[in-house]
């Protein structure tokens, strides 16, 4: 070790993968990062706490259990048994003490028979076969068309599945990926990371963020003329951040384009259980595809991947990272590449896989946990519906804010009609106008949201995405007060 | 939907990302896939069961709980409480019934105070801060040098951390990644996927798979001359598949090269607790780096990322996907890119994060679970040591097989000195010689291993990787019988 040498310098950004440097993910962008700093400031006695609020309200991310949403009791009973099978030895005692329901043990035993010895063992690449059978039964029942467990991949949330597929399907800049605008920023981040070309199709805000198939086909045709092959279309239904729910007919039109131009459909359906009005219905893309294939010629080559997750719905088990993907219509050689890529991460977390089972196969009438489970689900669902509607009504009354009525998901994406003086002030601060608004909202009230620019928006329009998960009404009142003062300050 | 259109064809391999098509991961390659088919055949009554064995022995993957290894009781008690906090309400009853130890509740309460309301909530991008503090304390104590929780990332196993870093550090074919040969195939797969250039440095089989720093520097110099910048060196210590453990001096020499040429060190240290002999010591790369920085000039710019996992050691909690990465010496701008990339997958599974806490902070003397936990750890450790030694001794007696004594990890990687007739038979079957041996072993005995070609090996040599985790001695006898007959059949 004695000989001297001249040490090299450290890496700079120039030495890194440019595509990853360029990727942006607003959900964890500057505003949420600032919120975490403020929260740290509030919780740390050493730092001056001179802030105009007492706590941070995270309306920036669909993370229900960070707020007041309780996990479903039946699911957690079952997973705790899977984690600690010694509980089974005292089944009777635990039931008579009221800690556990009988059917939780039945379910845990069934899952053990499928998983094998332990949830601490890696599963096969696609996930536990028995759980995939249960998922396939759920899909078959939901759609009225058969589903095959061999087409199911259990994944770490839905994000993992989306990035898997996009990484396989993106070759270079001549690969085009159609995404709705506004969209969930995982998609723009992935397209940037995998060095493909983004092909935006704009949702129509005036008609409740509806999807226009003609607009999509126009984008496809233009893209082909420009030498970019449209390879994938991302469809988010119910929409994030818009909450819009697609009609059967709109989905059918999307499939017609997919069939005609050979475009893979990536259906992000993680909010399929977050539907709040009786006149709104969720149609799975798989069901629509099978209907078209049954009734029409020309749809036999369509390739579809549908994603679902335990993080949303009434589950809200974000931190547990459960999810699944169903693939339909891919050739065997392409399927093998998808499986190979999944195998490199060995398997998804096994308790997340078990949660998928619990999500798609809840307690049934006559089983011990049925009533409690049904009530818990209903309460969570109704809470979301009420909070969403209250927030929507509040926005509707305010000057300079325009909000579409939420049909599904757990977000509102109102437009901000900002006065000229506010636009100028934002410019002076080197911020986008929506960033300026969200930053002021955060600094004044502790409410953390995400600027619309992180999701994409029509040029010259500005939005804010907020969840409607936060409990209570005080934060809504605080927002209202802030908004009025903001307008008073900047009104032209 | 009435207008007819000409449907497009399905995607073929030509339409996909070539780098992903080319990536290979032998741990889930053709032999393990064949093993799964055979197991399905054994378990399915409808299929003819005419196989010469009754069950498949998975010696292909370090997956202890798939075999007979039990999870550590204390960990599972704690995680079950995190999953089902209602258990806390009946703490006294559960303790007096013998189901739970007192300290399991204490630990669960401590973890809740760090996690917040629920393990079902997303955590921050780097993971729960309190758990990262515990990890930093563990590292400080292990190394005798301070560690900072801000440098810790809690990750889904160690694989995720490795792929994160490599995806950021690989720009294109002019980025070189030094990897030991033989290596764990995650690294070759990642290098292929991220389109970088593999720079192999060969471990010396004759001297117990030792690492030769001169050989590494020669590779670095040649690579630079060829226009490929050596950007990362992967060091696996203890080695997978070799089981070799690096000396302090060898690690110091590697850091000298890293310092001189500005090469990031990626230290895969997931087997740090799998050391089986008193005269063998694990030296963490962080400790060696801090020692060099304290005692010598020139090491101030070294950039290191060290990986650890809950999947190995005596934990074996593979399916729970816990792990951490500690980064050292990177600039702030590079750190921000690492954090940004991690944020796109939102967070690692929160129960896996809690398992990391339990791994690095086991029960202490005086606590209720201490004795049980200590005994469980010792039993698992001794089992592995005994099984490893037995397998090594068996190989040592056999004709045509040469095995280095295992120092660490959970694998043997013996060389197969195959007779000419076996080489010819393999060629006739269009298989590599080691694939041919492993396939015959599987089809004859049900023992699933991975051919050495999946890990890399010196030209003209052939190996097989086997874990020494499978219980009992029958499978070892079966292998011995198979091997003798194989040699009798093909002896020149």
mmCIF file of N, CA, C and O in Angstrom, chain B residues 62-127:
data_model
loop_
_atom_site.group_PDB
_atom_site.id
_atom_site.type_symbol
_atom_site.label_atom_id
_atom_site.label_comp_id
_atom_site.label_asym_id
_atom_site.label_seq_id
_atom_site.Cartn_x
_atom_site.Cartn_y
_atom_site.Cartn_z
ATOM 1 N N UNK B 62 -30.346 -20.462 -3.502
ATOM 2 C CA UNK B 62 -30.208 -20.275 -2.061
ATOM 3 C C UNK B 62 -31.543 -19.852 -1.471
ATOM 4 O O UNK B 62 -31.797 -18.678 -1.257
ATOM 5 N N UNK B 63 -32.396 -20.831 -1.218
ATOM 6 C CA UNK B 63 -33.784 -20.578 -0.818
ATOM 7 C C UNK B 63 -34.104 -21.467 0.387
ATOM 8 O O UNK B 63 -34.906 -22.390 0.307
ATOM 9 N N UNK B 64 -33.483 -21.169 1.559
ATOM 10 C CA UNK B 64 -33.481 -22.109 2.692
ATOM 11 C C UNK B 64 -34.867 -22.517 3.166
ATOM 12 O O UNK B 64 -35.085 -23.670 3.537
ATOM 13 N N UNK B 65 -35.821 -21.578 3.183
ATOM 14 C CA UNK B 65 -37.138 -21.899 3.733
ATOM 15 C C UNK B 65 -38.002 -22.705 2.768
ATOM 16 O O UNK B 65 -39.073 -23.184 3.131
ATOM 17 N N UNK B 66 -37.536 -22.858 1.533
ATOM 18 C CA UNK B 66 -38.202 -23.789 0.613
ATOM 19 C C UNK B 66 -37.877 -25.219 1.046
ATOM 20 O O UNK B 66 -38.620 -26.146 0.773
ATOM 21 N N UNK B 67 -36.725 -25.366 1.725
ATOM 22 C CA UNK B 67 -36.287 -26.678 2.199
ATOM 23 C C UNK B 67 -36.727 -26.783 3.658
ATOM 24 O O UNK B 67 -37.875 -26.482 3.952
ATOM 25 N N UNK B 68 -35.891 -27.180 4.577
ATOM 26 C CA UNK B 68 -36.441 -27.372 5.931
ATOM 27 C C UNK B 68 -36.087 -26.272 6.928
ATOM 28 O O UNK B 68 -36.374 -26.402 8.107
ATOM 29 N N UNK B 69 -35.468 -25.175 6.468
ATOM 30 C CA UNK B 69 -35.061 -24.141 7.433
ATOM 31 C C UNK B 69 -36.272 -23.375 7.972
ATOM 32 O O UNK B 69 -37.091 -22.881 7.218
ATOM 33 N N UNK B 70 -36.327 -23.286 9.316
ATOM 34 C CA UNK B 70 -37.438 -22.562 9.957
ATOM 35 C C UNK B 70 -37.070 -21.088 10.074
ATOM 36 O O UNK B 70 -35.914 -20.751 10.314
ATOM 37 N N UNK B 71 -38.067 -20.214 9.961
ATOM 38 C CA UNK B 71 -37.778 -18.795 10.218
ATOM 39 C C UNK B 71 -37.457 -18.580 11.697
ATOM 40 O O UNK B 71 -37.898 -19.360 12.547
ATOM 41 N N UNK B 72 -36.718 -17.520 12.006
ATOM 42 C CA UNK B 72 -36.413 -17.196 13.401
ATOM 43 C C UNK B 72 -37.698 -16.751 14.096
ATOM 44 O O UNK B 72 -38.423 -15.886 13.593
ATOM 45 N N UNK B 73 -37.969 -17.341 15.249
ATOM 46 C CA UNK B 73 -39.247 -17.121 15.935
ATOM 47 C C UNK B 73 -39.465 -15.655 16.298
ATOM 48 O O UNK B 73 -40.552 -15.103 16.075
ATOM 49 N N UNK B 74 -38.442 -15.016 16.869
ATOM 50 C CA UNK B 74 -38.609 -13.627 17.318
ATOM 51 C C UNK B 74 -39.045 -12.723 16.161
ATOM 52 O O UNK B 74 -39.984 -11.930 16.286
ATOM 53 N N UNK B 75 -38.385 -12.867 15.030
ATOM 54 C CA UNK B 75 -38.720 -12.018 13.868
ATOM 55 C C UNK B 75 -40.170 -12.199 13.463
ATOM 56 O O UNK B 75 -40.876 -11.219 13.203
ATOM 57 N N UNK B 76 -40.588 -13.447 13.406
ATOM 58 C CA UNK B 76 -41.944 -13.692 12.928
ATOM 59 C C UNK B 76 -42.984 -13.248 13.951
ATOM 60 O O UNK B 76 -44.077 -12.806 13.572
ATOM 61 N N UNK B 77 -42.641 -13.332 15.244
ATOM 62 C CA UNK B 77 -43.564 -12.789 16.247
ATOM 63 C C UNK B 77 -43.746 -11.288 16.013
ATOM 64 O O UNK B 77 -44.872 -10.771 15.996
ATOM 65 N N UNK B 78 -42.644 -10.597 15.813
ATOM 66 C CA UNK B 78 -42.722 -9.135 15.648
ATOM 67 C C UNK B 78 -43.499 -8.770 14.387
ATOM 68 O O UNK B 78 -44.407 -7.920 14.414
ATOM 69 N N UNK B 79 -43.176 -9.435 13.282
ATOM 70 C CA UNK B 79 -43.843 -9.065 12.024
ATOM 71 C C UNK B 79 -45.335 -9.394 12.093
ATOM 72 O O UNK B 79 -46.168 -8.661 11.561
ATOM 73 N N UNK B 80 -45.694 -10.472 12.774
ATOM 74 C CA UNK B 80 -47.125 -10.791 12.876
ATOM 75 C C UNK B 80 -47.870 -9.701 13.651
ATOM 76 O O UNK B 80 -49.013 -9.377 13.327
ATOM 77 N N UNK B 81 -47.217 -9.135 14.656
ATOM 78 C CA UNK B 81 -47.857 -8.029 15.398
ATOM 79 C C UNK B 81 -47.983 -6.794 14.497
ATOM 80 O O UNK B 81 -49.015 -6.107 14.506
ATOM 81 N N UNK B 82 -46.951 -6.528 13.715
ATOM 82 C CA UNK B 82 -47.036 -5.382 12.788
ATOM 83 C C UNK B 82 -48.174 -5.584 11.794
ATOM 84 O O UNK B 82 -48.860 -4.634 11.420
ATOM 85 N N UNK B 83 -48.372 -6.829 11.382
ATOM 86 C CA UNK B 83 -49.463 -7.096 10.440
ATOM 87 C C UNK B 83 -50.829 -6.978 11.116
ATOM 88 O O UNK B 83 -51.801 -6.569 10.485
ATOM 89 N N UNK B 84 -50.889 -7.350 12.392
ATOM 90 C CA UNK B 84 -52.204 -7.400 13.042
ATOM 91 C C UNK B 84 -52.084 -6.774 14.429
ATOM 92 O O UNK B 84 -51.988 -7.475 15.454
ATOM 93 N N UNK B 85 -52.084 -5.436 14.485
ATOM 94 C CA UNK B 85 -51.829 -4.729 15.743
ATOM 95 C C UNK B 85 -52.852 -5.028 16.842
ATOM 96 O O UNK B 85 -52.577 -4.767 18.012
ATOM 97 N N UNK B 86 -54.013 -5.595 16.500
ATOM 98 C CA UNK B 86 -54.973 -5.972 17.540
ATOM 99 C C UNK B 86 -54.355 -6.930 18.551
ATOM 100 O O UNK B 86 -54.835 -7.028 19.693
ATOM 101 N N UNK B 87 -53.322 -7.648 18.147
ATOM 102 C CA UNK B 87 -52.648 -8.571 19.074
ATOM 103 C C UNK B 87 -52.120 -7.829 20.301
ATOM 104 O O UNK B 87 -52.062 -8.403 21.392
ATOM 105 N N UNK B 88 -51.774 -6.556 20.129
ATOM 106 C CA UNK B 88 -51.207 -5.787 21.248
ATOM 107 C C UNK B 88 -52.228 -5.650 22.378
ATOM 108 O O UNK B 88 -51.869 -5.653 23.554
ATOM 109 N N UNK B 89 -53.499 -5.587 21.997
ATOM 110 C CA UNK B 89 -54.561 -5.436 23.003
ATOM 111 C C UNK B 89 -54.592 -6.606 23.972
ATOM 112 O O UNK B 89 -55.084 -6.484 25.082
ATOM 113 N N UNK B 90 -54.149 -7.776 23.527
ATOM 114 C CA UNK B 90 -54.181 -8.945 24.409
ATOM 115 C C UNK B 90 -52.770 -9.426 24.722
ATOM 116 O O UNK B 90 -52.515 -10.636 24.841
ATOM 117 N N UNK B 91 -51.902 -8.464 24.862
ATOM 118 C CA UNK B 91 -50.483 -8.758 25.100
ATOM 119 C C UNK B 91 -50.273 -9.746 26.252
ATOM 120 O O UNK B 91 -49.590 -10.759 26.078
ATOM 121 N N UNK B 92 -50.885 -9.461 27.397
ATOM 122 C CA UNK B 92 -50.643 -10.303 28.578
ATOM 123 C C UNK B 92 -51.108 -11.736 28.350
ATOM 124 O O UNK B 92 -50.411 -12.696 28.684
ATOM 125 N N UNK B 93 -52.299 -11.856 27.750
ATOM 126 C CA UNK B 93 -52.839 -13.190 27.483
ATOM 127 C C UNK B 93 -51.930 -13.970 26.538
ATOM 128 O O UNK B 93 -51.639 -15.158 26.752
ATOM 129 N N UNK B 94 -51.466 -13.298 25.519
ATOM 130 C CA UNK B 94 -50.645 -13.978 24.513
ATOM 131 C C UNK B 94 -49.282 -14.372 25.069
ATOM 132 O O UNK B 94 -48.712 -15.399 24.679
ATOM 133 N N UNK B 95 -48.789 -13.577 26.004
ATOM 134 C CA UNK B 95 -47.515 -13.925 26.642
ATOM 135 C C UNK B 95 -47.715 -15.113 27.578
ATOM 136 O O UNK B 95 -46.951 -16.080 27.541
ATOM 137 N N UNK B 96 -48.769 -15.043 28.391
ATOM 138 C CA UNK B 96 -48.942 -16.125 29.372
ATOM 139 C C UNK B 96 -49.306 -17.439 28.684
ATOM 140 O O UNK B 96 -49.023 -18.513 29.201
ATOM 141 N N UNK B 97 -49.904 -17.367 27.505
ATOM 142 C CA UNK B 97 -50.201 -18.606 26.776
ATOM 143 C C UNK B 97 -48.945 -19.178 26.124
ATOM 144 O O UNK B 97 -48.985 -20.263 25.546
ATOM 145 N N UNK B 98 -47.858 -18.435 26.151
ATOM 146 C CA UNK B 98 -46.603 -18.928 25.568
ATOM 147 C C UNK B 98 -46.474 -18.682 24.079
ATOM 148 O O UNK B 98 -45.497 -19.072 23.454
ATOM 149 N N UNK B 99 -47.479 -18.028 23.497
ATOM 150 C CA UNK B 99 -47.420 -17.783 22.052
ATOM 151 C C UNK B 99 -46.422 -16.683 21.694
ATOM 152 O O UNK B 99 -45.809 -16.716 20.635
ATOM 153 N N UNK B 100 -46.319 -15.689 22.574
ATOM 154 C CA UNK B 100 -45.451 -14.540 22.280
ATOM 155 C C UNK B 100 -44.514 -14.284 23.451
ATOM 156 O O UNK B 100 -44.866 -14.539 24.606
ATOM 157 N N UNK B 101 -43.351 -13.743 23.132
ATOM 158 C CA UNK B 101 -42.459 -13.253 24.169
ATOM 159 C C UNK B 101 -42.695 -11.761 24.378
ATOM 160 O O UNK B 101 -43.084 -11.038 23.440
ATOM 161 N N UNK B 102 -42.416 -11.318 25.575
ATOM 162 C CA UNK B 102 -42.625 -9.935 25.955
ATOM 163 C C UNK B 102 -41.897 -8.958 25.034
ATOM 164 O O UNK B 102 -42.448 -7.952 24.577
ATOM 165 N N UNK B 103 -40.635 -9.280 24.728
ATOM 166 C CA UNK B 103 -39.837 -8.334 23.944
ATOM 167 C C UNK B 103 -40.316 -8.219 22.495
ATOM 168 O O UNK B 103 -39.988 -7.245 21.817
ATOM 169 N N UNK B 104 -41.091 -9.194 22.027
ATOM 170 C CA UNK B 104 -41.641 -9.070 20.671
ATOM 171 C C UNK B 104 -42.609 -7.887 20.611
ATOM 172 O O UNK B 104 -42.646 -7.141 19.621
ATOM 173 N N UNK B 105 -43.380 -7.703 21.699
ATOM 174 C CA UNK B 105 -44.287 -6.545 21.732
ATOM 175 C C UNK B 105 -43.508 -5.238 21.841
ATOM 176 O O UNK B 105 -43.852 -4.235 21.215
ATOM 177 N N UNK B 106 -42.457 -5.265 22.668
ATOM 178 C CA UNK B 106 -41.636 -4.049 22.779
ATOM 179 C C UNK B 106 -41.072 -3.643 21.425
ATOM 180 O O UNK B 106 -41.100 -2.477 21.044
ATOM 181 N N UNK B 107 -40.551 -4.650 20.715
ATOM 182 C CA UNK B 107 -39.955 -4.331 19.415
ATOM 183 C C UNK B 107 -41.015 -3.856 18.433
ATOM 184 O O UNK B 107 -40.801 -2.907 17.676
ATOM 185 N N UNK B 108 -42.175 -4.524 18.440
ATOM 186 C CA UNK B 108 -43.250 -4.107 17.530
ATOM 187 C C UNK B 108 -43.666 -2.670 17.837
ATOM 188 O O UNK B 108 -43.871 -1.857 16.924
ATOM 189 N N UNK B 109 -43.758 -2.339 19.110
ATOM 190 C CA UNK B 109 -44.133 -0.967 19.469
ATOM 191 C C UNK B 109 -43.075 0.033 19.019
ATOM 192 O O UNK B 109 -43.404 1.114 18.518
ATOM 193 N N UNK B 110 -41.813 -0.331 19.205
ATOM 194 C CA UNK B 110 -40.743 0.566 18.737
ATOM 195 C C UNK B 110 -40.849 0.771 17.226
ATOM 196 O O UNK B 110 -40.774 1.897 16.724
ATOM 197 N N UNK B 111 -41.057 -0.340 16.493
ATOM 198 C CA UNK B 111 -41.158 -0.229 15.037
ATOM 199 C C UNK B 111 -42.368 0.602 14.621
ATOM 200 O O UNK B 111 -42.290 1.415 13.698
ATOM 201 N N UNK B 112 -43.499 0.419 15.330
ATOM 202 C CA UNK B 112 -44.671 1.251 15.003
ATOM 203 C C UNK B 112 -44.370 2.726 15.208
ATOM 204 O O UNK B 112 -44.812 3.576 14.432
ATOM 205 N N UNK B 113 -43.625 3.032 16.269
ATOM 206 C CA UNK B 113 -43.334 4.449 16.517
ATOM 207 C C UNK B 113 -42.465 5.023 15.399
ATOM 208 O O UNK B 113 -42.496 6.220 15.123
ATOM 209 N N UNK B 114 -41.714 4.154 14.729
ATOM 210 C CA UNK B 114 -40.885 4.621 13.617
ATOM 211 C C UNK B 114 -41.641 4.612 12.289
ATOM 212 O O UNK B 114 -41.471 5.499 11.446
ATOM 213 N N UNK B 115 -42.471 3.588 12.111
ATOM 214 C CA UNK B 115 -43.177 3.403 10.832
ATOM 215 C C UNK B 115 -44.330 4.392 10.695
ATOM 216 O O UNK B 115 -44.620 4.881 9.601
ATOM 217 N N UNK B 116 -44.994 4.684 11.819
ATOM 218 C CA UNK B 116 -46.202 5.491 11.754
ATOM 219 C C UNK B 116 -47.394 4.577 11.937
ATOM 220 O O UNK B 116 -47.311 3.554 12.606
ATOM 221 N N UNK B 117 -48.508 4.926 11.300
ATOM 222 C CA UNK B 117 -49.760 4.232 11.599
ATOM 223 C C UNK B 117 -49.774 2.773 11.169
ATOM 224 O O UNK B 117 -50.355 1.931 11.832
ATOM 225 N N UNK B 118 -49.191 2.442 10.006
ATOM 226 C CA UNK B 118 -49.444 1.116 9.439
ATOM 227 C C UNK B 118 -48.335 0.689 8.493
ATOM 228 O O UNK B 118 -47.811 1.510 7.739
ATOM 229 N N UNK B 119 -48.026 -0.608 8.512
ATOM 230 C CA UNK B 119 -47.098 -1.144 7.515
ATOM 231 C C UNK B 119 -47.757 -1.186 6.133
ATOM 232 O O UNK B 119 -47.102 -1.505 5.149
ATOM 233 N N UNK B 120 -49.040 -0.863 6.060
ATOM 234 C CA UNK B 120 -49.733 -0.797 4.781
ATOM 235 C C UNK B 120 -49.602 0.548 4.095
ATOM 236 O O UNK B 120 -50.159 0.749 3.022
ATOM 237 N N UNK B 121 -48.873 1.486 4.715
ATOM 238 C CA UNK B 121 -48.630 2.784 4.069
ATOM 239 C C UNK B 121 -47.282 2.758 3.355
ATOM 240 O O UNK B 121 -46.340 2.104 3.816
ATOM 241 N N UNK B 122 -47.194 3.448 2.209
ATOM 242 C CA UNK B 122 -45.889 3.666 1.581
ATOM 243 C C UNK B 122 -44.990 4.355 2.596
ATOM 244 O O UNK B 122 -45.431 5.270 3.305
ATOM 245 N N UNK B 123 -43.731 3.977 2.637
ATOM 246 C CA UNK B 123 -42.756 4.745 3.415
ATOM 247 C C UNK B 123 -42.105 5.772 2.502
ATOM 248 O O UNK B 123 -42.395 5.836 1.303
ATOM 249 N N UNK B 124 -41.218 6.578 3.080
ATOM 250 C CA UNK B 124 -40.397 7.455 2.246
ATOM 251 C C UNK B 124 -39.534 6.630 1.295
ATOM 252 O O UNK B 124 -39.389 5.411 1.465
ATOM 253 N N UNK B 125 -38.974 7.299 0.295
ATOM 254 C CA UNK B 125 -38.228 6.621 -0.771
ATOM 255 C C UNK B 125 -37.090 5.762 -0.232
ATOM 256 O O UNK B 125 -36.914 4.619 -0.649
ATOM 257 N N UNK B 126 -36.291 6.269 0.702
ATOM 258 C CA UNK B 126 -35.139 5.513 1.193
ATOM 259 C C UNK B 126 -35.531 4.483 2.250
ATOM 260 O O UNK B 126 -34.703 3.685 2.658
ATOM 261 N N UNK B 127 -36.772 4.531 2.705
ATOM 262 C CA UNK B 127 -37.223 3.623 3.754
ATOM 263 C C UNK B 127 -37.402 4.368 5.063
ATOM 264 O O UNK B 127 -37.015 5.530 5.195
#
